[in-house]
Structure formats: structure tokens, C-alpha cells
Amino acid sequence: MDMLNQILSINNGGAYGGGKAGGAFDPLTFAMKPQVVIRALCWLFSVVVFGCISSEGWTEKDGKEYCLYNGDGMACKYGNMVGVFGFLASMGFMGGEFLFERMSSVKSRKRYVMADMGFSALWTFMYFVAFLYLWSQWSSSAPPPLGIGAGSMKTAIWFCLFSIVSWALCALMAYKRFLIGAGDEFTSAFETDPANVVHQQAYGYSMDNDNDQYSASPFGQPQQVGMEQPQSGMEYQQPTY
């Protein structure tokens, strides 16, 4: 549980949990980011899934291509499709992480985070369907001749399961980024709301002060500029009429 909390701890001080825009690029720090590490795992798992199915998922039977997943060609095609698009998307989002730190626009970061969250959640579901689909078809199929391809088919199923976890982690990290950004937007909107600014001035405090210290009381009597104060020792003179 502590490891999961450490992975999901992504607030780096910038908008939407990213670093400050324009900061120096450190390749080692970038490679150790939780988002990059998990994306690299998604990429690796996708390569294994479509690689196993493409290389040994098909054989020839009666002069026709035969899918080892119980002869269901759609199972092989679906597994390949999920793996290939997961592979491409993982590379795209790793490039997006590189650009994310350089996005000075909060709106651009918000769009990226929402795209990351939506696609990661979708591909978690797609891999879940792939796992159930391939496992169901494999459990109903006869063993391939001489066992050729059996190991690859089982490996593809297992890595579909691993991909569910990795893509779900990506969706959770993107969701946490979204919450951080939404909280920052709410705070900014509250502080810049004219009604709240008037309220702060009237009651003598400022939201910009980190220590929430109150200013001088609004009910104090400030010295008015231009009015002379009576000097001590001077006698009061009665006016003459």
C-alpha cells in the first residue's frame, strides 16, 4: 500500500501535478518519474501481447489460416489490435510526458491530463475484455500439434492481465493529476472572485498570505492626512464673536 501511495504521489509543485514550466531537463529524473516507468511497462506488455499472437497465433489447417484460440480468428485479431494500439499509445504518452513539463498553458495541461485519463481507462477495459476473450477461447481449444505455439498463447493471456494493472495505474495517476489541477483552479477562482476580494478587504485579511495573518483592524481610526494634531502644552483659546 505504501508503494502504491508513493507511485501516486505526483504533485511536483506545478499545474496539474507537473513541474514548473521552463525548468532544466534531467534525463535520469524524467526516466524515474512514475508516469514514465508505468508507461514503459505498458509498452513492454503490449509488445509481448501482439508479438506472441503475431508470431505463433496463426497456423495452417486445410490450406487456411487457423487461429490457435479455438479457431476464432477474431480472438487473434482483437488481441493484436489491442496490443498494437497499446504499443503506439504508450510511446505517444511517453512523448507527452516529456512535453508536459514544457507546457506553460494550464489549459494545454488540462487537455493532456483528460486525454491521458480517458484513454488509459478505455484501454484498461479493452485489455480486460481481451483477457476474458482469449482465456475463454484458449480453455475451449484443443492443444496445438506438437504443442507449438501453446506457450506464446498462454503468455499473451498473462500479459493481458498484467496490462490491465498497468493501464489502470496510468488512469489513477491521471485522475489524481486532474484532481490536483481542479483544486488549484478552484482556489485561484476563489481568490480572484471580486466578491471575495471585497470581503477580504472589508474584514482585513488576504488569501495571498501563507500564514493567514490578519491586517490591521478596519475599525481603527487611521490618521487623516492633512489634519494637524493638537500639540501638547498649548492652551485652548476661546473664539471671539
PDB file of N, CA and C in Angstrom, residues 53 57-58 67-82 130 133-138:
ATOM      1  N   ILE A  53       1.063 -13.244 -30.324  1.00  0.00           N
ATOM      2  CA  ILE A  53      -0.057 -13.632 -31.190  1.00  0.00           C
ATOM      3  C   ILE A  53       0.348 -13.578 -32.654  1.00  0.00           C
ATOM      4  N   GLY A  57       0.438 -17.225 -33.223  1.00  0.00           N
ATOM      5  CA  GLY A  57      -1.001 -17.367 -33.000  1.00  0.00           C
ATOM      6  C   GLY A  57      -1.751 -17.967 -34.178  1.00  0.00           C
ATOM      7  N   TRP A  58      -1.105 -17.979 -35.338  1.00  0.00           N
ATOM      8  CA  TRP A  58      -1.762 -18.498 -36.536  1.00  0.00           C
ATOM      9  C   TRP A  58      -1.005 -19.717 -37.062  1.00  0.00           C
ATOM     10  N   CYS A  67      -6.545 -19.784 -36.308  1.00  0.00           N
ATOM     11  CA  CYS A  67      -6.130 -19.150 -35.052  1.00  0.00           C
ATOM     12  C   CYS A  67      -6.103 -20.200 -33.950  1.00  0.00           C
ATOM     13  N   LEU A  68      -5.045 -20.223 -33.186  1.00  0.00           N
ATOM     14  CA  LEU A  68      -4.910 -21.210 -32.123  1.00  0.00           C
ATOM     15  C   LEU A  68      -5.884 -20.988 -30.970  1.00  0.00           C
ATOM     16  N   TYR A  69      -6.500 -19.851 -30.937  1.00  0.00           N
ATOM     17  CA  TYR A  69      -7.533 -19.612 -29.919  1.00  0.00           C
ATOM     18  C   TYR A  69      -8.856 -20.206 -30.388  1.00  0.00           C
ATOM     19  N   ASN A  70      -8.911 -21.531 -30.401  1.00  0.00           N
ATOM     20  CA  ASN A  70     -10.127 -22.277 -30.740  1.00  0.00           C
ATOM     21  C   ASN A  70     -10.599 -21.993 -32.160  1.00  0.00           C
ATOM     22  N   GLY A  71      -9.679 -21.634 -33.040  1.00  0.00           N
ATOM     23  CA  GLY A  71     -10.060 -21.364 -34.425  1.00  0.00           C
ATOM     24  C   GLY A  71     -10.807 -20.060 -34.611  1.00  0.00           C
ATOM     25  N   ASP A  72     -10.870 -19.233 -33.574  1.00  0.00           N
ATOM     26  CA  ASP A  72     -11.598 -17.961 -33.646  1.00  0.00           C
ATOM     27  C   ASP A  72     -10.647 -16.874 -34.142  1.00  0.00           C
ATOM     28  N   GLY A  73     -10.744 -16.552 -35.428  1.00  0.00           N
ATOM     29  CA  GLY A  73      -9.871 -15.539 -35.995  1.00  0.00           C
ATOM     30  C   GLY A  73     -10.044 -14.174 -35.354  1.00  0.00           C
ATOM     31  N   MET A  74     -11.257 -13.864 -34.887  1.00  0.00           N
ATOM     32  CA  MET A  74     -11.499 -12.578 -34.242  1.00  0.00           C
ATOM     33  C   MET A  74     -10.720 -12.450 -32.937  1.00  0.00           C
ATOM     34  N   ALA A  75     -10.507 -13.571 -32.244  1.00  0.00           N
ATOM     35  CA  ALA A  75      -9.745 -13.531 -30.996  1.00  0.00           C
ATOM     36  C   ALA A  75      -8.313 -13.102 -31.277  1.00  0.00           C
ATOM     37  N   CYS A  76      -7.690 -13.700 -32.298  1.00  0.00           N
ATOM     38  CA  CYS A  76      -6.318 -13.314 -32.655  1.00  0.00           C
ATOM     39  C   CYS A  76      -6.264 -11.867 -33.131  1.00  0.00           C
ATOM     40  N   LYS A  77      -7.225 -11.461 -33.947  1.00  0.00           N
ATOM     41  CA  LYS A  77      -7.228 -10.096 -34.460  1.00  0.00           C
ATOM     42  C   LYS A  77      -7.464  -9.077 -33.350  1.00  0.00           C
ATOM     43  N   TYR A  78      -8.359  -9.398 -32.444  1.00  0.00           N
ATOM     44  CA  TYR A  78      -8.639  -8.481 -31.339  1.00  0.00           C
ATOM     45  C   TYR A  78      -7.409  -8.336 -30.439  1.00  0.00           C
ATOM     46  N   GLY A  79      -6.768  -9.464 -30.109  1.00  0.00           N
ATOM     47  CA  GLY A  79      -5.569  -9.402 -29.289  1.00  0.00           C
ATOM     48  C   GLY A  79      -4.471  -8.588 -29.947  1.00  0.00           C
ATOM     49  N   ASN A  80      -4.288  -8.778 -31.259  1.00  0.00           N
ATOM     50  CA  ASN A  80      -3.297  -7.993 -31.993  1.00  0.00           C
ATOM     51  C   ASN A  80      -3.637  -6.506 -31.981  1.00  0.00           C
ATOM     52  N   MET A  81      -4.918  -6.198 -32.212  1.00  0.00           N
ATOM     53  CA  MET A  81      -5.337  -4.798 -32.267  1.00  0.00           C
ATOM     54  C   MET A  81      -5.093  -4.093 -30.936  1.00  0.00           C
ATOM     55  N   VAL A  82      -5.487  -4.737 -29.839  1.00  0.00           N
ATOM     56  CA  VAL A  82      -5.290  -4.124 -28.524  1.00  0.00           C
ATOM     57  C   VAL A  82      -3.804  -3.929 -28.235  1.00  0.00           C
ATOM     58  N   ALA A 130      -9.973  -8.349 -23.582  1.00  0.00           N
ATOM     59  CA  ALA A 130      -9.027  -9.235 -24.269  1.00  0.00           C
ATOM     60  C   ALA A 130      -8.641 -10.411 -23.386  1.00  0.00           C
ATOM     61  N   TYR A 133     -11.657 -12.771 -23.206  1.00  0.00           N
ATOM     62  CA  TYR A 133     -11.910 -13.343 -24.528  1.00  0.00           C
ATOM     63  C   TYR A 133     -10.886 -14.422 -24.869  1.00  0.00           C
ATOM     64  N   LEU A 134      -9.603 -14.074 -24.730  1.00  0.00           N
ATOM     65  CA  LEU A 134      -8.549 -15.023 -25.091  1.00  0.00           C
ATOM     66  C   LEU A 134      -8.508 -16.211 -24.131  1.00  0.00           C
ATOM     67  N   TRP A 135      -8.706 -15.942 -22.869  1.00  0.00           N
ATOM     68  CA  TRP A 135      -8.701 -17.044 -21.894  1.00  0.00           C
ATOM     69  C   TRP A 135      -9.856 -18.004 -22.144  1.00  0.00           C
ATOM     70  N   SER A 136     -11.036 -17.453 -22.470  1.00  0.00           N
ATOM     71  CA  SER A 136     -12.204 -18.300 -22.740  1.00  0.00           C
ATOM     72  C   SER A 136     -11.977 -19.168 -23.974  1.00  0.00           C
ATOM     73  N   GLN A 137     -11.449 -18.583 -25.026  1.00  0.00           N
ATOM     74  CA  GLN A 137     -11.221 -19.334 -26.255  1.00  0.00           C
ATOM     75  C   GLN A 137     -10.094 -20.361 -26.098  1.00  0.00           C
ATOM     76  N   TRP A 138      -9.062 -20.000 -25.365  1.00  0.00           N
ATOM     77  CA  TRP A 138      -7.952 -20.932 -25.178  1.00  0.00           C
ATOM     78  C   TRP A 138      -8.367 -22.136 -24.331  1.00  0.00           C
TER      79      TRP A 138
END
